Coordinates of C-alpha atoms in Angstrom, one line a residue:
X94 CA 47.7 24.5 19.1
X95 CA 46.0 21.1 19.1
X96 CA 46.8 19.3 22.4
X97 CA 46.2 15.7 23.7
X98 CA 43.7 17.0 26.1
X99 CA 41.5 18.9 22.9
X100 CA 41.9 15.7 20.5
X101 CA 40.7 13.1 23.7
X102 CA 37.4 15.9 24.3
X103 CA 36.8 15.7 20.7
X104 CA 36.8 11.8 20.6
X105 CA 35.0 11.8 23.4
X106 CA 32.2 14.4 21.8
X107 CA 31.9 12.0 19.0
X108 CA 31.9 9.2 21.2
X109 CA 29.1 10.3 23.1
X110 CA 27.2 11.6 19.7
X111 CA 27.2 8.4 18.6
X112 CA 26.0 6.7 21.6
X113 CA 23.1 8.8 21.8
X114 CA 22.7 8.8 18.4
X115 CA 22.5 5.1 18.4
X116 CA 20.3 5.2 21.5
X117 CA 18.1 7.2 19.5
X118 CA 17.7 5.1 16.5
X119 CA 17.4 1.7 19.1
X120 CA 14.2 3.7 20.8
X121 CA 12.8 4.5 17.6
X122 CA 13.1 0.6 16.6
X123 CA 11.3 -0.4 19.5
X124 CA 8.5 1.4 19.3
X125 CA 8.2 1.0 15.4
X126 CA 4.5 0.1 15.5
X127 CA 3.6 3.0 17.4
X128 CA 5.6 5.1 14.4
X129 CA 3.5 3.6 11.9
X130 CA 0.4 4.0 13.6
X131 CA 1.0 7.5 13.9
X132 CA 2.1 7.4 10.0
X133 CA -1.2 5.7 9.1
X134 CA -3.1 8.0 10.9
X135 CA -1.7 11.0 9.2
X136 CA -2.4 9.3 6.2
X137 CA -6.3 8.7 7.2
X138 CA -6.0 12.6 8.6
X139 CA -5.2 13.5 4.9
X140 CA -7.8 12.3 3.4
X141 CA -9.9 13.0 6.0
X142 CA -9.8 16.5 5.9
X143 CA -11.5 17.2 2.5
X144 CA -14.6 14.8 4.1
X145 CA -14.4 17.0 7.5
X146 CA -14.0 20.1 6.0
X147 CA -17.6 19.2 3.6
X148 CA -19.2 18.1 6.6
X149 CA -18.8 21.9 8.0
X150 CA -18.9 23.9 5.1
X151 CA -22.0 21.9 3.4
X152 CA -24.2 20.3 6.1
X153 CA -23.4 22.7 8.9
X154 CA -21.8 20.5 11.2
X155 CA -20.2 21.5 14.0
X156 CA -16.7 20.4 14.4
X157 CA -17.0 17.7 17.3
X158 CA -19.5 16.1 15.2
X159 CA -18.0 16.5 11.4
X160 CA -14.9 14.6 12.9
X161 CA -17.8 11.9 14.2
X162 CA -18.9 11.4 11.1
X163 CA -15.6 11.1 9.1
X164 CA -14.4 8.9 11.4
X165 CA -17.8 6.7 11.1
X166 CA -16.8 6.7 8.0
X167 CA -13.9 5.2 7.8
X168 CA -15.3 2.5 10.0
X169 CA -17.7 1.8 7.7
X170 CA -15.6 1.4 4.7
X171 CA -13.0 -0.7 7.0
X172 CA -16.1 -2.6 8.3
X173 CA -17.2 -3.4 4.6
X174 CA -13.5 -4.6 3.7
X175 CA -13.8 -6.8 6.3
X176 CA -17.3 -8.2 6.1
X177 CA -16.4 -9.1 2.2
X178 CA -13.7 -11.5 3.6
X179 CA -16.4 -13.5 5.7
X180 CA -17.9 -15.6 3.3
X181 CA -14.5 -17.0 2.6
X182 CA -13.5 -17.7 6.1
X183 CA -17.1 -19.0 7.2
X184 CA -17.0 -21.3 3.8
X185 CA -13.6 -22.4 4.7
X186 CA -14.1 -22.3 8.3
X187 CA -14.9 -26.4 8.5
X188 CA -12.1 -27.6 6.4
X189 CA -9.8 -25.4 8.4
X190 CA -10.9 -26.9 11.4
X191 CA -10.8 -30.6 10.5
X192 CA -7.6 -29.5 8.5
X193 CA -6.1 -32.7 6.3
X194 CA -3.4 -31.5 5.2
X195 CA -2.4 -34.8 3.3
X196 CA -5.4 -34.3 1.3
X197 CA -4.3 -30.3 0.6
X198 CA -1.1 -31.8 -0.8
X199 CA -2.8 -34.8 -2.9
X200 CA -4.4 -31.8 -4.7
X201 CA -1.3 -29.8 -5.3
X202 CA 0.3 -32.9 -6.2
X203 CA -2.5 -33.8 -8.6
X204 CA -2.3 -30.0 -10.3
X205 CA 1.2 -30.5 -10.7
X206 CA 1.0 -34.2 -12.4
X207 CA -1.6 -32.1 -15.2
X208 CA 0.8 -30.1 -15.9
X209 CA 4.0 -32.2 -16.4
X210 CA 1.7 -34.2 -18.5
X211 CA -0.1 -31.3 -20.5
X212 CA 3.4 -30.4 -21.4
X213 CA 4.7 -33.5 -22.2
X214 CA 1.7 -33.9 -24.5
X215 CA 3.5 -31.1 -26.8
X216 CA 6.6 -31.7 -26.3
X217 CA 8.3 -29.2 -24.3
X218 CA 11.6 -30.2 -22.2
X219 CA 9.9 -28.8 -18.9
X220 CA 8.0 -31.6 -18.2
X221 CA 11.5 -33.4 -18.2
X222 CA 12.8 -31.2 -16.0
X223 CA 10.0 -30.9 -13.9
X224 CA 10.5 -35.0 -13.0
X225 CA 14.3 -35.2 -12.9
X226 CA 13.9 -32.1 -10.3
X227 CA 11.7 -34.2 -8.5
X228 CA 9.5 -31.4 -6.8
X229 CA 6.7 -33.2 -5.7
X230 CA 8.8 -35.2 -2.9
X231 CA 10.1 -31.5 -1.8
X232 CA 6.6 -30.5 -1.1
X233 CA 5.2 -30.6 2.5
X234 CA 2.3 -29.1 3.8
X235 CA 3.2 -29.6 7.2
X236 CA 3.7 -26.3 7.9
X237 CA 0.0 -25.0 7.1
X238 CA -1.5 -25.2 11.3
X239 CA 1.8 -23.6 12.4
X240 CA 1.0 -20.5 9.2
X241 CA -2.7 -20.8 10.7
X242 CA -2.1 -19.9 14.0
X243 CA 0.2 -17.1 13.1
X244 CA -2.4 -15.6 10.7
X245 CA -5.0 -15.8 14.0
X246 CA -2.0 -14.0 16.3
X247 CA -1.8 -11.3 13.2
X248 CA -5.1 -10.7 12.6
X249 CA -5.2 -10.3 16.7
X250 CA -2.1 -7.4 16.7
X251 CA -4.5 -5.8 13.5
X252 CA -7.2 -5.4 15.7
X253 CA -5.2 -3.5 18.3
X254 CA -3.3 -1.3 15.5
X255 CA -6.9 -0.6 14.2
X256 CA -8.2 0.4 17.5
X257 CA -5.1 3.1 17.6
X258 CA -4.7 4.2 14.3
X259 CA -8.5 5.4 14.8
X260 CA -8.1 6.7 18.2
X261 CA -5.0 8.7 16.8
X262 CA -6.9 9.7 14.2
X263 CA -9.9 11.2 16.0
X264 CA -7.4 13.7 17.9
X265 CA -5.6 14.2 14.9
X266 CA -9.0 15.6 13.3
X267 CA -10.5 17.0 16.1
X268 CA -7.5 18.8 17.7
X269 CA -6.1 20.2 13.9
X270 CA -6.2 23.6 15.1
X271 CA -4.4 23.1 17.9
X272 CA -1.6 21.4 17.0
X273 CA -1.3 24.5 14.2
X274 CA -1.1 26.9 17.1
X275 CA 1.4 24.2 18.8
X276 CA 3.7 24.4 15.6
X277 CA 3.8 27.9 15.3
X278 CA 5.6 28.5 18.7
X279 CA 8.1 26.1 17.5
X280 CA 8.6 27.6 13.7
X281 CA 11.8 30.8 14.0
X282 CA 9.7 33.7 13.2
X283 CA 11.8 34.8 10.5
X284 CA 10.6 31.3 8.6
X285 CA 7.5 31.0 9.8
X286 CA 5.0 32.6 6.8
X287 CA 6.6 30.2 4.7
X288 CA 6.7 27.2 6.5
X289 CA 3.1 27.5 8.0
X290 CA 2.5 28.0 3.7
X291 CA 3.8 25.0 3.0
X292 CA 2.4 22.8 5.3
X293 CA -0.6 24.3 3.7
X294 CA 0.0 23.3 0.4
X295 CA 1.7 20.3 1.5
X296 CA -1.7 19.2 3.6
X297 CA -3.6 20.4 0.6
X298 CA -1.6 18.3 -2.2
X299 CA -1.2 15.0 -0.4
X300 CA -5.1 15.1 0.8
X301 CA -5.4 15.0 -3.0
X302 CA -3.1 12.4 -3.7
X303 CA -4.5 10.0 -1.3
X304 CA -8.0 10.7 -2.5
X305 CA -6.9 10.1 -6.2
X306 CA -4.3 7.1 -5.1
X307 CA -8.0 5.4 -3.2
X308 CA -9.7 6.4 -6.6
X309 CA -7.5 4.5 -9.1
X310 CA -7.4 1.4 -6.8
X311 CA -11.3 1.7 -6.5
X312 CA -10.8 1.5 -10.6
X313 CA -8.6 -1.1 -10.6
X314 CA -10.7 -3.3 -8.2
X315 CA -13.6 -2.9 -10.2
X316 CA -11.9 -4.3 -13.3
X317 CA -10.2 -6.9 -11.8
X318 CA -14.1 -7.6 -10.2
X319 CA -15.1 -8.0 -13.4
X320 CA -12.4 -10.1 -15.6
X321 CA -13.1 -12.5 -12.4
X322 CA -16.7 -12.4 -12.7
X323 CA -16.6 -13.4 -16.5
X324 CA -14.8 -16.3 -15.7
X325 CA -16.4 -17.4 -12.7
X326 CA -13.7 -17.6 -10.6
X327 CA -14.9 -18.2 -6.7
X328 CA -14.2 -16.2 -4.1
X329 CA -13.6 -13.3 -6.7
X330 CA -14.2 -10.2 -4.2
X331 CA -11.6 -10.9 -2.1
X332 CA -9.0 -11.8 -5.3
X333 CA -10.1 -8.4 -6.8
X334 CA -9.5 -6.8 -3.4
X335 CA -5.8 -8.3 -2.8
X336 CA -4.5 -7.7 -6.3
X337 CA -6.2 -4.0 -6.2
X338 CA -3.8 -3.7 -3.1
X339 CA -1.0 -5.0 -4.4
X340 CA -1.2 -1.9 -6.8
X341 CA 0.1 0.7 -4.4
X342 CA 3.2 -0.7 -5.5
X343 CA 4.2 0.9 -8.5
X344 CA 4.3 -0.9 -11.6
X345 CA 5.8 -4.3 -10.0
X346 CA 2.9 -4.5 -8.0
X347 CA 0.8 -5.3 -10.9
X348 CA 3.1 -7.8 -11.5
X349 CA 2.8 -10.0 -8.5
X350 CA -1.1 -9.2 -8.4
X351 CA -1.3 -11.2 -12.1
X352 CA 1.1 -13.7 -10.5
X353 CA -1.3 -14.3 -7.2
X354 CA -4.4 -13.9 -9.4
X355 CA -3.1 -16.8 -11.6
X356 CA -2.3 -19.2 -9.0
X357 CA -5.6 -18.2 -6.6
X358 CA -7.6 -19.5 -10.3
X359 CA -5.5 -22.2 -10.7
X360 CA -6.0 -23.3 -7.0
X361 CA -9.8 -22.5 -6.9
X362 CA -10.3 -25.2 -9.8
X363 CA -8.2 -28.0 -8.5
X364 CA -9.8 -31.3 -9.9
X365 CA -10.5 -29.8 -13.3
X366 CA -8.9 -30.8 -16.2
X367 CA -5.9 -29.0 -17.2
X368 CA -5.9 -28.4 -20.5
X369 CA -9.9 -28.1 -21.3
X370 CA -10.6 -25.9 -18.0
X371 CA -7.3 -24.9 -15.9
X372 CA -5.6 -23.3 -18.0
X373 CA -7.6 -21.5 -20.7
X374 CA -9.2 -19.9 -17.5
X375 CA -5.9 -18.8 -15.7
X376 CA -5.0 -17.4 -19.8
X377 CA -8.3 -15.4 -19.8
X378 CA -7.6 -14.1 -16.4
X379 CA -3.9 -13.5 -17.0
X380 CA -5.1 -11.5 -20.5
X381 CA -8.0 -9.6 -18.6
X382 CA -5.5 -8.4 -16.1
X383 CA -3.0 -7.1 -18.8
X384 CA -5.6 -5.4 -20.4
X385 CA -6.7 -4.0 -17.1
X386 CA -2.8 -2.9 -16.2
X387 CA -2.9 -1.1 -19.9
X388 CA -6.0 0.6 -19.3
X389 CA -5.1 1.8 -15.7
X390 CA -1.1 2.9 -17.2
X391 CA -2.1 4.9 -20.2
X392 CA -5.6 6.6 -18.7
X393 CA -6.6 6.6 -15.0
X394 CA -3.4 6.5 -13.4
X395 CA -1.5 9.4 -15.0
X396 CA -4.7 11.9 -15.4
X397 CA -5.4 10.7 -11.0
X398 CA -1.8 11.3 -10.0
X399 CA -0.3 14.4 -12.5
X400 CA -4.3 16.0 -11.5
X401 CA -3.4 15.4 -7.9
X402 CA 0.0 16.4 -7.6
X403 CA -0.1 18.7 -10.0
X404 CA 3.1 16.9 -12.0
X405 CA 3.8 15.5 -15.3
X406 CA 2.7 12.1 -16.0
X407 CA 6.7 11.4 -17.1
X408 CA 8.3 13.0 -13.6
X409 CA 6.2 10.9 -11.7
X410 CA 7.4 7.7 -13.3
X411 CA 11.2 9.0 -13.4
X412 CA 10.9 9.8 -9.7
X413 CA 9.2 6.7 -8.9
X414 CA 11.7 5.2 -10.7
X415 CA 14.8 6.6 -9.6
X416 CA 13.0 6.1 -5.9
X417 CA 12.8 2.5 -6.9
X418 CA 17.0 2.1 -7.8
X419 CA 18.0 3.4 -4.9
X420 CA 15.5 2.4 -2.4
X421 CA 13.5 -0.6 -3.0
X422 CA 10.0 -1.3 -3.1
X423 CA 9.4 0.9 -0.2
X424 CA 10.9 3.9 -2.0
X425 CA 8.5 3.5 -5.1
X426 CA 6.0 3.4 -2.3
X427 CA 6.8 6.8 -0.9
X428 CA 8.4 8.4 -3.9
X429 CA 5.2 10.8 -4.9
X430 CA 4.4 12.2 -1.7
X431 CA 8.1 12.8 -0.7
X432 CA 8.9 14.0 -3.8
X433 CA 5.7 16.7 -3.6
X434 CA 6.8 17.6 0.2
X435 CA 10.2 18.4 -1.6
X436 CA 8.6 20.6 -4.5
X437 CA 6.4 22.9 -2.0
X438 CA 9.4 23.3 -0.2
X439 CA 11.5 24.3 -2.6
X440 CA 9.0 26.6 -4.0
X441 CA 8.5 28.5 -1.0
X442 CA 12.6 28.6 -0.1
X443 CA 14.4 28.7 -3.4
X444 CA 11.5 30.6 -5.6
X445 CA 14.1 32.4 -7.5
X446 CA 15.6 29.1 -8.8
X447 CA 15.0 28.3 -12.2
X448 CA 15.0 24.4 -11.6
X449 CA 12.6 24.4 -9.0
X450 CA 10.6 27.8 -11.2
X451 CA 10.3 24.6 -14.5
X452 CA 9.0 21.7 -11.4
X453 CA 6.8 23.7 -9.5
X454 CA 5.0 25.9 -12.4
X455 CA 1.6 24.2 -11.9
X456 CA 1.7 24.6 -8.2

């Protein structure tokens, strides 16, 4: 018989569950950065282990010293990332310092005065509408110290988040083994031959997918390098480098990189004339890009991934699509490896299942 005493113990249960789970979930919001340094430092572990594991097996390191070396690595290749955004910031380093910012907007203004009047010139309404919307007196560039000094402030809280994420790292590398041992007193023994199996696989799919994932944006940049190079655009490196980024988002990430790449060309030949230099060159780039996007959809992307993942070309863009309707940008983002976590795990659970048997035939 239910009582007034049992239903007020069970609201207070809930009560209490609640509380602490909300406690929980307010902990883990506060110490968010450490979360995603630990997250990026998987990541790095990943696809450091393949290096680490060639650095014994090969050269006859010992382990101390293989997980030196990939970690020198790394620095190296972050190092070089950052050393090809220097000759931006030293070239730009006096103008930023005697910033005029009314003579940042005169330019803008004068870009946008081109263009009303390059389509005027052929008679399309948009230059109308451009004038009776009255933009330019809605532009201020005001803002630019203020965006300045928060750019310093981040690239200050990247430095410490670098300094972890590679400390992390290091431990992660260096003390594998042990946290193996660590796991297995936690795994139920009656589990544990196929949960220490898939982390396995798991560890041994995902190394692969970040690998191939660094390989097609390696691709991508170099294209991109070179459709910037053939139009002499300035400061091409870094535009490359941003829009090769931008790819880790799946298939609208290509979008926005043409979109940035456009307006960086536009930008970089301010003073030009519109019609005869402006805008054949941000065409030209636009087109390069498109042809790049085509090359990287149809060849290096779907042999990288389905080789890495060990999936068909047409379940990873259904799952990254599917990731994408119900959970944004960052979904898309995650989609492959979650989905991959989800196949191994399945495999070693549910073998007998002729859903999971079709998925995970390759793995």
């Amino acid at each position: 018989m239910i009582t007034s005493k049992t239903i007020s113990n069970g609201i207070l249960r809930a009560l209490l569950t609640l509380t602490f789970c909300g406690l929980v979930l307010f902990f883990f919001y506060q110490i968010q950065s450490v979360l995603i340094y630990l997250v990026v430092s998987f990541i790095l572990t990943l696809i450091g282990n393949p290096i680490l594991d060639f650095f014994k097996k090969r050269l006859k390191f010992n382990h101390i010293v293989a997980t030196i070396a990939t970690l020198f690595i790394f620095i190296l290749i972050i190092f070089g990332f950052i050393m090809m955004f220097v000759p931006l910031i030293l070239s730009q380093g006096q103008n930023l310092s005697l910033l005029n910012t009314t003579e940042i907007e005169k330019d803008i203004l004068q870009l946008i005065t081109q263009i009303t009047v390059f389509l005027d010139n052929h008679q399309i309404d948009s230059a109308q509408v451009l004038q009776e919307a009255n933009i330019t007196s809605k532009i201020n560039f005001n803002f630019i110290p203020n965006f300045l000094n928060t750019i310093l402030g981040t690239l200050s809280s990247l430095g410490v988040g670098l300094g972890s994420v590679l400390f992390i790292t290091f431990f992660f590398l260096k003390d594998r083994l042990m946290f193996i041992v660590g796991a297995k007193k936690l795994i139920p023994n009656s589990h544990e031959d196929q949960i220490l199996h898939s982390l396995e696989k798991i560890n041994h799919l995902l190394s692969r997918y970040f690998i191939g994932l660094l390989l097609q944006l390696f691709i991508v940049f170099l294209l991109y390098l070179i459709v910037l190079f053939l139009f002499g655009v300035p400061n091409a490196l870094v535009i490359a480098f941003l829009c090769a980024v931008l790819n880790i988002i799946p298939y609208i990430g290509p979008l926005i990189a043409s979109v940035l790449a456009a307006i960086l060309t536009m930008l970089s030949n301010l003073g030009s004339d519109f019609q005869s230099e402006i805008l054949p060159t941000t065409v030209y780039v636009l087109i390069g890009f498109w042809i790049v996007q085509i090359i990287d959809n149809n060849l290096s992307q779907p042999i990288i991934f389905s080789k890495s993942v060990s999936s068909h070309p047409l379940e990873i863009f259904l799952v990254i699509l599917i990731a994408g309707f119900l959970f944004g940008i960052l979904g898309m983002i995650v989609a492959v490896p979650l989905y991959t976590i989800i196949k191994v795990m399945g495999k070693e659970f549910f073998p007998e299942n002729k859903i999971i048997m079709l998925l995970t035939k390759d793995i």
